[in-house]
Amino acid sequence: MKKTPAIDADELALFRQEIAGARAFKQDKIHFSRPTKKNTISTQAKKIKLEQAEFFFSDQYEPNIDSKAVLSYVKEGHDSFLAKQLRRGDFPPELILDLHGLNKEDTKAELVALISACKKQHIHCACVMHGIGLQVLKNKVPHYLVQHPDVIAMHQAPLEWGGKSAVLILIDLHLPHDPKY
């Protein structure tokens, strides 16, 4: 390791001569409030999601869906051909939601978030992967989706999108305040 050469007396005198009129300045830092912790924000966001999910989804509601048959649903007032189009894969999903490992409350929140994201991004079809497992979510997800006002159709996904462990849903993108509709 090399030592840096010491400053000789002439250079030090020259330096002191150059800074002779300088004075120390006062630091005027602005101290902002501490930012909110991320986990507090995520807790608040999770609480809001759960409140929104409770608004749309009830565990007590039992729609008229045959759990033993292939899942198929079209909202009243819409063309029943939509279910066949979903079954054939005419509507490829643009968003996929994987619910593996989630409980019912988190599932409700994620479904609300998915439908909201679809509406914001103008996505007509999405896939919800609920899995099979103990069939808790497999039975509950269709019951929740039927309750949401923006879901117009759903059908068990074709094999390329998950088969029996997934559901394809169609979202109504028409906004009620839009003068075109």
Coordinates of C-alpha atoms in Angstrom, one line a residue:
M1 CA 0.0 0.0 0.0
K2 CA 1.4 3.4 -1.0
K3 CA 1.3 6.3 1.3
T4 CA 0.0 9.6 -0.1
P5 CA 2.7 12.2 0.1
A6 CA 2.3 14.8 2.8
I7 CA 1.3 18.3 1.9
D8 CA 4.3 20.5 2.0
A9 CA 4.3 23.9 3.9
D10 CA 4.1 26.0 0.8
E11 CA 0.9 24.3 -0.5
L12 CA -0.7 24.5 2.9
A13 CA 0.0 28.2 3.1
L14 CA -1.4 28.8 -0.4
F15 CA -4.5 26.9 0.6
R16 CA -5.0 28.9 3.7
Q17 CA -4.5 32.1 1.8
E18 CA -7.2 31.1 -0.8
I19 CA -9.8 30.3 1.9
A20 CA -9.1 33.2 4.2
G21 CA -12.4 35.0 3.6
A22 CA -14.6 31.9 3.7
R23 CA -17.0 31.3 6.6
A24 CA -19.0 28.2 7.7
F25 CA -22.5 28.1 6.3
K26 CA -25.6 26.9 8.2
Q27 CA -27.1 23.7 6.9
D28 CA -30.8 24.2 6.2
K29 CA -32.1 20.7 5.9
I30 CA -35.8 20.1 5.6
H31 CA -37.0 17.2 7.7
F32 CA -40.1 15.5 6.2
S33 CA -42.3 13.3 8.2
R34 CA -41.4 9.6 8.2
P35 CA -43.1 7.7 5.5
T36 CA -45.8 5.2 6.5
K37 CA -44.5 1.7 6.9
K38 CA -45.3 -0.5 3.9
N39 CA -46.9 -3.3 6.0
T40 CA -49.3 -0.7 7.4
I41 CA -50.3 0.3 3.9
S42 CA -50.7 -3.3 2.8
T43 CA -52.8 -4.0 5.9
Q44 CA -55.1 -1.1 5.1
A45 CA -55.4 -2.2 1.4
K46 CA -56.2 -5.7 2.5
K47 CA -58.9 -4.5 4.8
I48 CA -60.4 -2.4 2.0
K49 CA -60.3 -5.4 -0.3
L50 CA -62.0 -7.6 2.2
E51 CA -64.8 -4.9 2.8
Q52 CA -65.4 -4.7 -0.9
A53 CA -65.5 -8.5 -1.2
E54 CA -68.0 -8.8 1.6
F55 CA -70.2 -6.4 -0.3
F56 CA -70.4 -8.6 -3.3
F57 CA -70.0 -12.1 -2.0
S58 CA -72.0 -14.0 0.6
D59 CA -71.2 -17.5 1.9
Q60 CA -74.9 -18.1 2.6
Y61 CA -76.1 -17.5 -1.0
E62 CA -76.7 -20.8 -2.9
P63 CA -77.2 -20.3 -6.6
N64 CA -79.0 -22.8 -8.8
I65 CA -75.8 -24.4 -10.1
D66 CA -75.5 -28.2 -10.3
S67 CA -72.2 -29.1 -8.6
K68 CA -72.2 -32.6 -10.2
A69 CA -72.5 -31.4 -13.8
V70 CA -70.0 -29.3 -15.8
L71 CA -70.1 -25.8 -14.5
S72 CA -71.9 -23.4 -16.9
Y73 CA -73.7 -20.1 -16.1
V74 CA -75.0 -17.3 -18.2
K75 CA -76.6 -14.2 -16.5
E76 CA -80.3 -13.7 -17.2
G77 CA -80.7 -11.4 -20.2
H78 CA -77.6 -12.5 -22.0
D79 CA -77.2 -14.9 -24.9
S80 CA -76.9 -18.6 -23.6
F81 CA -74.5 -19.2 -26.5
L82 CA -71.8 -17.4 -24.5
A83 CA -71.4 -20.6 -22.3
K84 CA -70.7 -22.7 -25.4
Q85 CA -68.2 -20.1 -26.7
L86 CA -66.4 -20.2 -23.4
R87 CA -66.4 -24.1 -23.4
R88 CA -64.9 -24.1 -27.0
G89 CA -62.2 -21.6 -26.0
D90 CA -63.5 -18.8 -28.3
F91 CA -62.6 -16.3 -25.6
P92 CA -59.0 -16.7 -24.6
P93 CA -58.4 -15.3 -21.1
E94 CA -56.2 -12.2 -20.9
L95 CA -55.8 -12.4 -17.1
I96 CA -55.3 -15.5 -15.0
L97 CA -55.8 -15.6 -11.2
D98 CA -54.3 -18.4 -9.3
L99 CA -56.1 -19.0 -6.0
H100 CA -54.0 -22.0 -4.8
G101 CA -53.3 -21.8 -1.1
L102 CA -55.8 -19.0 -0.4
N103 CA -58.6 -19.2 2.2
K104 CA -62.2 -18.1 1.4
E105 CA -61.8 -14.5 2.6
D106 CA -58.6 -13.9 0.6
T107 CA -60.3 -15.6 -2.4
K108 CA -63.2 -13.1 -2.2
A109 CA -60.8 -10.1 -2.1
E110 CA -58.8 -11.5 -5.0
L111 CA -61.9 -12.1 -7.1
V112 CA -63.0 -8.5 -6.5
A113 CA -59.6 -7.3 -7.5
L114 CA -59.6 -9.4 -10.6
I115 CA -62.9 -8.2 -11.8
S116 CA -62.0 -4.6 -11.0
A117 CA -58.7 -5.0 -13.0
C118 CA -60.6 -6.5 -15.9
K119 CA -62.9 -3.5 -16.0
K120 CA -60.1 -1.0 -15.7
Q121 CA -58.0 -2.7 -18.5
H122 CA -61.1 -3.5 -20.7
I123 CA -60.4 -7.2 -20.5
H124 CA -63.5 -9.3 -21.4
C125 CA -62.3 -12.8 -20.4
A126 CA -60.3 -14.0 -17.4
C127 CA -59.4 -17.4 -16.0
V128 CA -59.7 -18.3 -12.3
M129 CA -57.6 -21.2 -11.2
H130 CA -59.2 -22.6 -8.1
G131 CA -57.6 -26.0 -8.1
I132 CA -59.3 -29.2 -6.9
G133 CA -57.8 -30.2 -3.6
L134 CA -60.6 -30.6 -0.9
Q135 CA -63.0 -28.8 -3.4
V136 CA -63.7 -25.9 -1.0
L137 CA -62.7 -23.2 -3.5
K138 CA -63.9 -25.3 -6.4
N139 CA -67.5 -25.2 -5.0
K140 CA -67.3 -21.6 -3.6
V141 CA -65.7 -19.7 -6.5
P142 CA -68.7 -20.2 -8.8
H143 CA -71.1 -19.2 -6.0
Y144 CA -69.2 -16.0 -5.5
L145 CA -68.9 -15.2 -9.2
V146 CA -72.6 -15.6 -9.8
Q147 CA -73.2 -12.9 -7.1
H148 CA -71.0 -10.3 -8.8
P149 CA -73.0 -7.9 -11.0
D150 CA -70.3 -7.6 -13.7
V151 CA -69.9 -11.4 -14.3
I152 CA -72.1 -12.2 -17.3
A153 CA -71.0 -15.8 -18.0
M154 CA -68.8 -18.5 -16.7
H155 CA -67.9 -22.0 -17.7
Q156 CA -65.5 -24.7 -16.7
A157 CA -62.2 -23.9 -18.5
P158 CA -61.1 -26.0 -21.5
L159 CA -58.1 -28.3 -20.9
E160 CA -55.6 -25.8 -22.2
W161 CA -56.7 -23.3 -19.5
G162 CA -56.9 -25.6 -16.5
G163 CA -59.9 -28.0 -17.2
K164 CA -61.7 -29.0 -14.0
S165 CA -59.5 -26.9 -11.8
A166 CA -60.3 -23.6 -13.5
V167 CA -63.2 -21.4 -14.6
L168 CA -63.4 -18.9 -17.5
I169 CA -65.4 -15.8 -16.8
L170 CA -66.8 -13.1 -19.1
I171 CA -66.9 -9.6 -17.7
D172 CA -69.5 -7.0 -18.6
L173 CA -67.5 -4.0 -19.7
H174 CA -70.4 -1.6 -20.3
L175 CA -70.5 1.2 -17.9
P176 CA -73.9 2.2 -16.7
H177 CA -73.2 5.9 -17.0
D178 CA -71.9 5.6 -20.6
P179 CA -74.3 7.3 -23.0
K180 CA -73.7 4.8 -25.7
Y181 CA -75.4 2.0 -23.8

